[in-house]
Structure formats: structure tokens, C-alpha cells
Short mmCIF file of C-alpha atoms and ligand atoms in Angstrom, two decimals:
data_model
loop_
_atom_site.label_atom_id
_atom_site.label_comp_id
_atom_site.label_asym_id
_atom_site.label_seq_id
_atom_site.Cartn_x
_atom_site.Cartn_y
_atom_site.Cartn_z
CA MET A 206 -28.28 -2.25 -0.95
CA SER A 207 -27.35 -3.48 2.18
CA VAL A 208 -23.83 -4.44 3.45
CA PRO A 209 -24.00 -7.72 3.34
CA ASP A 210 -25.16 -7.61 -0.24
CA LEU A 211 -22.52 -5.61 -1.06
CA VAL A 212 -19.92 -8.21 0.05
CA SER A 213 -21.53 -10.84 -1.20
CA ARG A 214 -21.86 -9.18 -5.21
CA ALA A 215 -18.27 -8.17 -4.60
CA ARG A 216 -17.26 -11.93 -3.72
CA ALA A 217 -19.30 -12.90 -6.96
CA GLY A 218 -17.14 -10.79 -9.21
CA ASP A 219 -19.35 -7.37 -9.14
CA ALA A 220 -17.00 -4.52 -9.85
CA ARG A 221 -19.17 -2.06 -9.10
CA ALA A 222 -20.24 -3.66 -5.98
CA VAL A 223 -16.58 -3.42 -5.30
CA ALA A 224 -16.54 0.16 -6.14
CA ARG A 225 -19.03 1.33 -3.68
CA LEU A 226 -17.31 -0.66 -0.83
CA ILE A 227 -13.61 1.58 -1.46
CA SER A 228 -16.03 4.73 -1.74
CA PHE A 229 -17.33 4.36 1.60
CA VAL A 230 -13.34 3.98 2.54
CA GLU A 231 -12.76 7.07 0.76
CA ASP A 232 -15.56 8.31 2.39
CA GLU A 233 -15.68 7.31 5.63
CA SER A 234 -19.10 6.10 6.00
CA PRO A 235 -20.77 5.42 8.88
CA VAL A 236 -21.38 2.38 7.13
CA LEU A 237 -17.48 1.23 7.10
CA ARG A 238 -17.60 -0.44 10.31
CA GLU A 239 -20.10 -2.65 9.60
CA VAL A 240 -18.01 -3.60 6.13
CA MET A 241 -15.21 -4.48 8.25
CA ALA A 242 -16.86 -6.64 10.09
CA GLU A 243 -18.62 -8.28 7.22
CA LEU A 244 -15.23 -8.56 5.08
CA SER A 245 -12.90 -10.09 8.14
CA PRO A 246 -13.53 -13.76 7.08
CA TYR A 247 -13.18 -13.63 4.20
CA ALA A 248 -9.55 -11.82 4.40
CA GLY A 249 -6.12 -12.29 4.42
CA ARG A 250 -6.21 -14.31 1.48
CA ALA A 251 -4.53 -11.80 -0.60
CA GLN A 252 -0.68 -11.43 -1.75
CA VAL A 253 0.15 -7.19 -1.14
CA VAL A 254 2.53 -6.31 -3.80
CA GLY A 255 3.47 -2.52 -2.94
CA ILE A 256 5.59 -1.07 -6.23
CA THR A 257 7.92 1.76 -5.67
CA GLY A 258 10.16 4.24 -7.27
CA SER A 259 10.95 7.77 -8.00
CA PRO A 260 8.02 9.29 -10.79
CA GLY A 261 8.75 8.44 -14.32
CA VAL A 262 10.47 5.31 -13.41
CA GLY A 263 7.67 3.09 -15.64
CA LYS A 264 5.84 2.60 -12.06
CA SER A 265 1.96 2.99 -14.28
CA THR A 266 3.91 1.22 -16.76
CA SER A 267 5.55 -1.88 -14.86
CA THR A 268 2.31 -2.25 -13.43
CA ASN A 269 0.08 -2.47 -16.51
CA ALA A 270 2.57 -5.09 -18.04
CA LEU A 271 2.65 -7.10 -14.83
CA VAL A 272 -0.31 -7.76 -14.70
CA THR A 273 -0.41 -9.06 -18.21
CA GLU A 274 1.74 -11.24 -16.82
CA LEU A 275 -0.44 -12.39 -13.63
CA ARG A 276 -3.07 -12.71 -15.49
CA LYS A 277 -1.08 -15.06 -18.17
CA ALA A 278 -0.93 -17.37 -14.18
CA GLY A 279 -3.94 -16.85 -14.20
CA LYS A 280 -4.43 -14.93 -10.99
CA ARG A 281 -7.52 -12.03 -10.47
CA VAL A 282 -5.91 -8.94 -10.28
CA GLY A 283 -6.32 -6.06 -7.82
CA VAL A 284 -4.60 -2.72 -8.12
CA LEU A 285 -4.56 0.30 -6.49
CA ALA A 286 -3.27 3.32 -7.35
CA VAL A 287 -2.35 5.67 -3.42
CA ASP A 288 -1.58 8.85 -3.80
CA PRO A 289 -0.70 10.36 -1.14
CA SER A 290 0.45 13.05 -1.49
CA SER A 291 -2.67 14.79 -2.17
CA PRO A 292 -6.10 15.61 -0.97
CA PHE A 293 -7.93 14.47 -3.98
CA SER A 294 -8.79 12.24 -6.31
CA GLY A 295 -8.97 13.57 -9.12
CA GLY A 296 -5.43 14.00 -10.56
CA ALA A 297 -5.16 9.97 -10.62
CA LEU A 298 -8.46 9.58 -12.91
CA LEU A 299 -6.13 10.16 -16.20
CA GLY A 300 -3.39 7.65 -15.38
CA ASP A 301 -6.69 5.18 -14.50
CA ARG A 302 -7.89 5.70 -17.76
CA VAL A 303 -4.84 5.13 -19.48
CA ARG A 304 -4.48 2.16 -17.18
CA MET A 305 -7.53 0.53 -18.03
CA GLN A 306 -7.75 0.44 -21.68
CA GLU A 307 -5.67 -2.84 -21.98
CA HIS A 308 -7.92 -4.16 -19.20
CA ALA A 309 -10.61 -2.88 -19.08
CA LEU A 310 -12.92 -6.15 -20.42
CA ASP A 311 -11.44 -7.98 -18.12
CA PRO A 312 -14.01 -8.88 -15.10
CA ASP A 313 -10.64 -10.50 -13.33
CA VAL A 314 -8.43 -7.25 -13.14
CA TYR A 315 -10.23 -4.00 -10.71
CA ILE A 316 -8.11 -1.25 -10.97
CA ARG A 317 -8.86 1.87 -8.86
CA SER A 318 -7.43 5.00 -7.55
CA MET A 319 -7.76 6.53 -4.66
CA ALA A 320 -6.20 9.80 -2.87
CA SER A 321 -6.08 9.17 0.96
CA ARG A 322 -7.05 12.75 1.58
CA GLY A 323 -5.20 14.20 4.57
CA HIS A 324 -6.35 11.94 7.17
CA LEU A 325 -4.35 11.62 10.42
CA GLY A 326 -1.88 9.09 9.67
CA GLY A 327 -2.24 9.63 6.43
CA LEU A 328 -1.70 6.15 4.13
CA ALA A 329 -2.08 4.23 7.80
CA TRP A 330 -6.28 4.16 8.18
CA THR A 331 -7.41 3.98 4.74
CA THR A 332 -4.54 2.21 2.27
CA PRO A 333 -4.97 -0.99 4.37
CA GLN A 334 -8.99 -1.01 4.44
CA ALA A 335 -9.07 -0.53 1.12
CA LEU A 336 -6.52 -3.68 0.58
CA ARG A 337 -9.14 -5.93 2.60
CA VAL A 338 -12.20 -5.23 0.33
CA LEU A 339 -9.99 -6.44 -2.35
CA ASP A 340 -8.63 -9.03 -0.65
CA ALA A 341 -12.00 -9.97 0.06
CA ALA A 342 -12.76 -9.57 -3.12
CA GLY A 343 -10.82 -12.54 -3.79
CA PHE A 344 -7.95 -11.18 -5.77
CA ASP A 345 -5.38 -13.19 -5.56
CA VAL A 346 -2.84 -10.46 -6.07
CA ILE A 347 -3.15 -7.07 -5.03
CA LEU A 348 -1.05 -4.26 -6.74
CA VAL A 349 -0.33 -0.97 -4.64
CA GLU A 350 1.34 1.37 -6.66
CA THR A 351 1.87 4.75 -5.28
CA VAL A 352 1.41 8.32 -7.17
CA GLY A 353 3.05 10.59 -6.13
CA VAL A 354 5.96 11.34 -3.96
CA GLY A 355 7.14 12.09 -1.04
CA GLN A 356 7.51 9.56 2.26
CA SER A 357 5.60 7.22 0.72
CA GLU A 358 8.27 3.89 -0.05
CA VAL A 359 8.32 3.20 3.20
CA GLU A 360 4.86 3.62 4.44
CA ILE A 361 4.17 1.37 1.11
CA ALA A 362 6.48 -0.63 2.39
CA ALA A 363 5.13 -1.24 5.51
CA LEU A 364 1.32 -1.99 3.84
CA ALA A 365 2.68 -4.64 1.33
CA ASP A 366 3.99 -8.36 1.96
CA THR A 367 6.56 -7.84 -0.45
CA THR A 368 7.89 -4.57 -2.18
CA LEU A 369 9.26 -4.07 -5.35
CA VAL A 370 11.02 -0.96 -5.65
CA LEU A 371 11.43 0.60 -8.86
CA LEU A 372 14.79 2.53 -10.43
CA ALA A 373 16.18 3.75 -14.38
CA PRO A 374 18.68 5.34 -15.66
CA GLY A 375 19.32 8.78 -15.76
CA MET A 376 17.31 9.19 -12.80
CA GLY A 377 19.93 9.89 -10.24
CA ASP A 378 19.08 6.83 -8.82
CA GLY A 379 21.58 5.68 -6.87
CA ILE A 380 21.68 8.82 -4.74
CA GLN A 381 18.15 8.47 -4.11
CA ALA A 382 17.89 5.32 -3.20
CA ALA A 383 20.29 5.75 -0.35
CA LYS A 384 18.79 8.92 0.96
CA ALA A 385 14.96 7.44 1.01
CA GLY A 386 16.66 4.54 2.83
CA ILE A 387 14.74 2.48 -0.05
CA LEU A 388 17.82 0.12 0.48
CA GLU A 389 16.22 -1.59 4.02
CA ILE A 390 12.59 -1.99 2.41
CA GLY A 391 12.50 -3.63 -1.13
CA ASP A 392 12.15 -8.12 -1.21
CA LEU A 393 12.93 -7.23 -4.80
CA TYR A 394 14.79 -4.51 -6.87
CA VAL A 395 13.81 -3.84 -10.59
CA VAL A 396 16.11 -1.46 -12.59
CA ASN A 397 13.59 -0.29 -15.33
CA LYS A 398 14.50 1.35 -18.71
CA ALA A 399 17.32 -1.59 -18.97
CA ASP A 400 17.43 -0.58 -23.10
CA ARG A 401 18.89 2.73 -21.77
CA ASP A 402 22.20 3.49 -21.42
CA GLY A 403 23.42 3.28 -17.68
CA ALA A 404 20.95 0.48 -16.86
CA ASP A 405 24.21 -1.93 -16.14
CA GLN A 406 25.85 0.99 -13.91
CA VAL A 407 22.53 1.01 -11.64
CA ARG A 408 22.64 -2.76 -11.11
CA ARG A 409 26.06 -2.41 -10.25
CA ASP A 410 25.63 0.52 -7.62
CA LEU A 411 22.52 -1.46 -6.42
CA ARG A 412 24.92 -4.70 -6.16
CA SER A 413 26.89 -3.01 -4.09
CA MET A 414 24.43 -0.62 -2.35
CA LEU A 415 22.48 -3.96 -1.04
CA ALA A 416 25.97 -5.54 -0.26
CA LEU A 417 26.85 -3.30 2.67
CA ALA A 418 23.57 -3.45 3.63
CA GLN A 419 23.10 -4.89 6.94
CA ARG A 420 20.85 -7.77 7.21
CA ARG A 421 19.27 -10.18 9.83
CA GLU A 422 21.08 -14.29 9.99
CA GLY A 423 18.48 -15.81 7.70
CA ALA A 424 16.82 -12.84 6.17
CA TRP A 425 15.15 -12.71 2.78
CA LYS A 426 18.40 -12.10 0.05
CA PRO A 427 16.61 -9.11 -2.03
CA SER A 428 17.06 -9.65 -5.80
CA ILE A 429 17.71 -7.84 -8.89
CA VAL A 430 15.77 -7.83 -12.10
CA ALA A 431 15.88 -5.56 -15.03
CA THR A 432 13.38 -5.04 -17.21
CA VAL A 433 11.92 -3.51 -20.13
CA ALA A 434 8.80 -2.17 -18.43
CA ALA A 435 7.11 -0.08 -21.52
CA LYS A 436 7.54 -3.54 -23.89
CA GLY A 437 7.13 -5.96 -21.65
CA GLU A 438 10.16 -7.22 -21.36
CA GLY A 439 11.44 -8.84 -18.07
CA LEU A 440 7.97 -9.42 -16.23
CA ASP A 441 8.07 -13.09 -16.69
CA GLU A 442 11.00 -12.77 -14.26
CA VAL A 443 9.56 -9.83 -11.82
CA ALA A 444 6.06 -12.23 -11.23
CA ALA A 445 8.45 -15.15 -11.05
CA GLU A 446 10.54 -13.44 -7.93
CA ILE A 447 6.87 -12.22 -6.32
CA GLU A 448 5.56 -15.69 -6.29
CA ARG A 449 9.38 -16.85 -4.82
CA HIS A 450 8.80 -14.34 -2.01
CA PHE A 451 5.60 -15.48 -1.12
CA ALA A 452 6.69 -18.23 -0.74
CA TRP A 453 9.47 -17.53 1.65
CA LEU A 454 7.05 -16.09 3.61
CA THR A 455 5.10 -18.44 4.49
CA GLU A 456 7.32 -20.91 5.14
CA THR A 457 9.38 -19.10 7.31
CA GLY A 458 6.07 -17.63 8.97
CA GLU A 459 7.79 -14.48 7.86
CA LEU A 460 4.11 -13.60 6.38
CA ALA A 461 1.97 -13.93 10.15
CA LEU A 462 4.64 -11.70 11.68
CA ARG A 463 4.14 -8.81 8.82
CA ARG A 464 0.38 -8.90 8.74
CA THR A 465 0.28 -8.80 12.38
CA ARG A 466 2.16 -6.11 12.64
CA ARG A 467 0.40 -4.25 10.10
CA ALA A 468 -2.27 -5.09 11.67
CA ARG A 469 -1.48 -3.55 15.11
CA ASP A 470 -0.39 -0.57 13.48
CA GLU A 471 -4.21 -0.75 11.90
CA ILE A 472 -6.04 -0.31 15.44
CA GLU A 473 -3.32 1.46 16.47
CA ALA A 474 -4.21 3.94 14.10
CA ILE A 475 -7.73 3.64 14.91
CA ALA A 476 -7.84 3.91 18.06
CA VAL A 477 -5.96 7.13 18.11
CA THR A 478 -8.75 8.76 16.26
CA ALA A 479 -11.37 7.19 17.59
CA LEU A 480 -9.44 8.76 20.95
CA ARG A 481 -8.90 12.18 19.39
CA ALA A 482 -12.55 12.19 18.59
CA ARG A 483 -13.67 11.88 21.94
CA TRP A 484 -11.52 14.47 23.80
CA GLY A 485 -12.80 16.94 21.08
CA ASP A 486 -16.36 16.28 21.46
CA VAL A 487 -16.59 17.38 25.02
CA HIS A 488 -19.49 19.56 25.66
CA GLY A 489 -18.72 20.84 22.47
CA ARG A 490 -15.19 21.85 23.29
CA SER A 491 -11.97 19.95 23.46
CA GLU A 492 -11.46 19.41 26.49
CA LEU A 493 -7.27 19.02 25.14
CA ASP A 494 -7.48 22.43 23.79
CA ASP A 495 -8.49 23.52 27.87
CA LEU A 496 -5.28 21.94 29.37
CA ALA A 497 -3.68 23.22 26.71
CA ALA A 498 -4.37 26.60 27.79
CA ALA A 499 -3.80 25.38 31.71
CA VAL A 500 -0.66 24.34 30.80
CA VAL A 501 0.51 27.29 29.24
CA ALA A 502 -1.10 29.59 31.73
CA GLY A 503 0.89 27.34 34.26
CA GLU A 504 -2.07 26.07 35.68
CA SER A 505 -0.93 22.49 34.44
CA ASP A 506 1.93 20.84 33.81
CA PRO A 507 1.65 18.75 30.77
CA TYR A 508 1.66 15.30 32.77
CA ALA A 509 -0.94 16.51 34.75
CA ALA A 510 -2.64 17.68 32.04
CA ALA A 511 -2.76 13.94 30.08
CA ASP A 512 -3.31 12.55 33.24
CA THR A 513 -6.56 14.28 33.07
CA LEU A 514 -6.94 13.42 30.15
CA LEU A 515 -6.67 9.62 30.05
CA ASP A 516 -8.92 9.88 33.60
CA GLN A 517 -11.53 11.20 31.93
CA LEU A 518 -11.78 8.04 29.01
P1 LIG B 651 5.75 6.39 -13.09
O1 LIG B 651 5.59 8.37 -13.42
O2 LIG B 651 7.06 5.38 -12.50
O3 LIG B 651 4.15 5.40 -13.36
O4 LIG B 651 6.68 5.86 -15.14
P2 LIG B 651 5.69 5.79 -16.01
O5 LIG B 651 4.93 4.44 -16.12
O6 LIG B 651 4.54 6.68 -16.15
O7 LIG B 651 6.76 6.12 -17.14
C1 LIG B 651 7.04 7.24 -17.29
C2 LIG B 651 8.13 7.75 -18.59
O8 LIG B 651 8.67 6.18 -19.08
C3 LIG B 651 6.63 6.92 -19.92
O9 LIG B 651 6.94 8.09 -20.95
C4 LIG B 651 7.21 5.76 -20.18
O10 LIG B 651 6.72 5.45 -21.59
C5 LIG B 651 8.33 5.16 -20.51
N1 LIG B 651 9.31 3.99 -20.32
C6 LIG B 651 8.73 3.10 -18.90
N2 LIG B 651 9.18 1.87 -19.40
C7 LIG B 651 9.83 2.18 -20.55
C8 LIG B 651 11.01 0.91 -20.87
O11 LIG B 651 11.39 -0.06 -19.75
N3 LIG B 651 11.98 1.94 -21.31
C9 LIG B 651 12.18 3.32 -21.91
N4 LIG B 651 13.25 3.75 -22.76
N5 LIG B 651 10.92 4.01 -21.64
C10 LIG B 651 10.23 3.52 -20.39
#
């Protein structure tokens, strides 16, 4: 099937066509360039919502419940579960199946896990392209959830229009919040497991930590919502806050700013990857390796070597 065919099928709601297109991204297929060109007129309509938080805090459960809530509002929802810590997507498959059960028969929900395969730049490269597929396919809201641990919180925030940070009692999240820098990235803080002891304390701690954070004049003031995701409680409020944030982004022009910043990062990541590939291809041996050897041998210095490299372009 040709790329334009796949794209029009994906836009018509064919989940298998969407899956094929995302596989092109994962596999770094040579047709990816054509896919992206074909998709570009349709991009920019979806609201991308990043969902982050420590493992066990309730991300999967909350994502699932949020999908239910967004469906009630008639929205088409895409879910991308990204595992930046794993080069394999196999580990995330079980999660997929568990989640799929509730929304499996709904043609207006598409759920997919994706490994970022240890690309140079990790999330910077593959995730935005998978998001573009879902966006162009006509999903109104795309939830991006990080599976696994690491620095992914901050990375996911850079990709999203709206970032949800999940916390829960009994996880030492107060300290974790400060450590991972998540106090700067959240547009909405969700204290999940509100049915457990200590949830109020997490909320109070969070409120005072957020109050101390420096914010620009006119900046969005993040709200805190308590949920019991396991029972679907509070998710209506989460959905409402997500919508309120999107309206704010649109009205203030912040949406365009964030998206331009994101596109810049993406272009840069692609260009750097292309440059690296080019340097590696000179006479089958890396030009960069030769120059490095010359610097180590004292025959050149790093500035001169960098100039040589740039001169070759
Ligand atoms: P993730 O690792 O962040 O994706 O977390 P999960 O969604 O897999 O949830 C971790 C555990 O917390 C599971 O056993 C859930 O059933 C449980 N859980 C999720 N939400 C709630 C909640 O609101 N209250 C309680 N008590 N447990 C919850």
C-alpha cells in the first residue's frame, strides 16, 4: 500500500493504518520522510497531554480512567505509552493488553506502546513523529505516558502541550518532586490514591512547594486535583482542568510558542542525526575518528578539527 493510501486510511479511522505508520517511525523506515511530508497538512490539531510520575503512582490506571472520561465528552483519544529506558517494546505489551480490554472495542480510541530504542536523542526523535501520526489521524487528545524510570519526566514535558504530574501517598513523592525538578514542569498536579492515608499531607506539601516556586508574571498557575483513579473518581475534574489549560494556552499564544520550540528541537535532532551519518560515511571510515586521532596525536586541535569537519559539508 502506498504512503498516501495509508495516510488517508489512517485519517478515515483505520487503526491498522495508524499502526503501520507508527511502525515506520519505530523502525526508522526509509519511507518516513514521505510519511511526514504527507502528514504535515493535517498536523497541529490535537492536544498532547503528557502524563508522568514515579512507577506505581497510578499512571496506567489514571490514563485508562481519563480515556473513559474524555470519551464521555465525545473526544477521540490516542494513547502513546513510551518506554525510554528500554530498547525493546516487548516489555510494554502486557500493559497494552491490560489497558486494551476496557477500550478495545472502541474505534475512537487507539492505544500503542513504543520503545524509543536508544536512539540518539531518545524521545526527541521518535516520540514527536509518532505524535504527528496520531495528530494527523484526527485524534482530539493524545495522552503520552512514560513507562519506566529516569529523566523521562522532563523530556515528556517538553513534548506535551499540557503536562500532568501524578503523585501518591506513601511513595516519598515530596522529596522526589523536588529532586526530579517536576515542580517546574507540571501544568496540573494529580494526587492519586486519595483513598489512602497521607493523601492530604501530599496535597499540603505540594501546595506549599508550588507556592515557593518562582513563576513569571502572567504564567499559568498549576492546580492540584485529588483522584482515586482505581474508582474513576476525580477524573472528571482532571479532564476539565486539561481543557481549561488548553483554552489558556490558545488564548495567551503560549501554545504556538511551545509548539515552535518543540519543532525547533525536532528539526535540530533530525539535522544532528543527519550530520553524524554524513561524517560517518566519508570513504567508509569516520572522518570524525580520523580527526579525533589527529587531535590525540597532537597534530591538530579540537577547534581546527571542528572547522575541517564543517568545511566538508
Ligand atoms: P503506574 O506504574 O504509575 O502505571 O501505576 P499503575 O496504574 O499500574 O498502578 C499501580 C498500583 O496502584 C496498582 O495496583 C493500582 O491498582 C493501584 N492504584 C491505582 N490507582 C489507585 C487509587 O486511586 N487508589 C488505590 N488505593 N490504588 C490505586
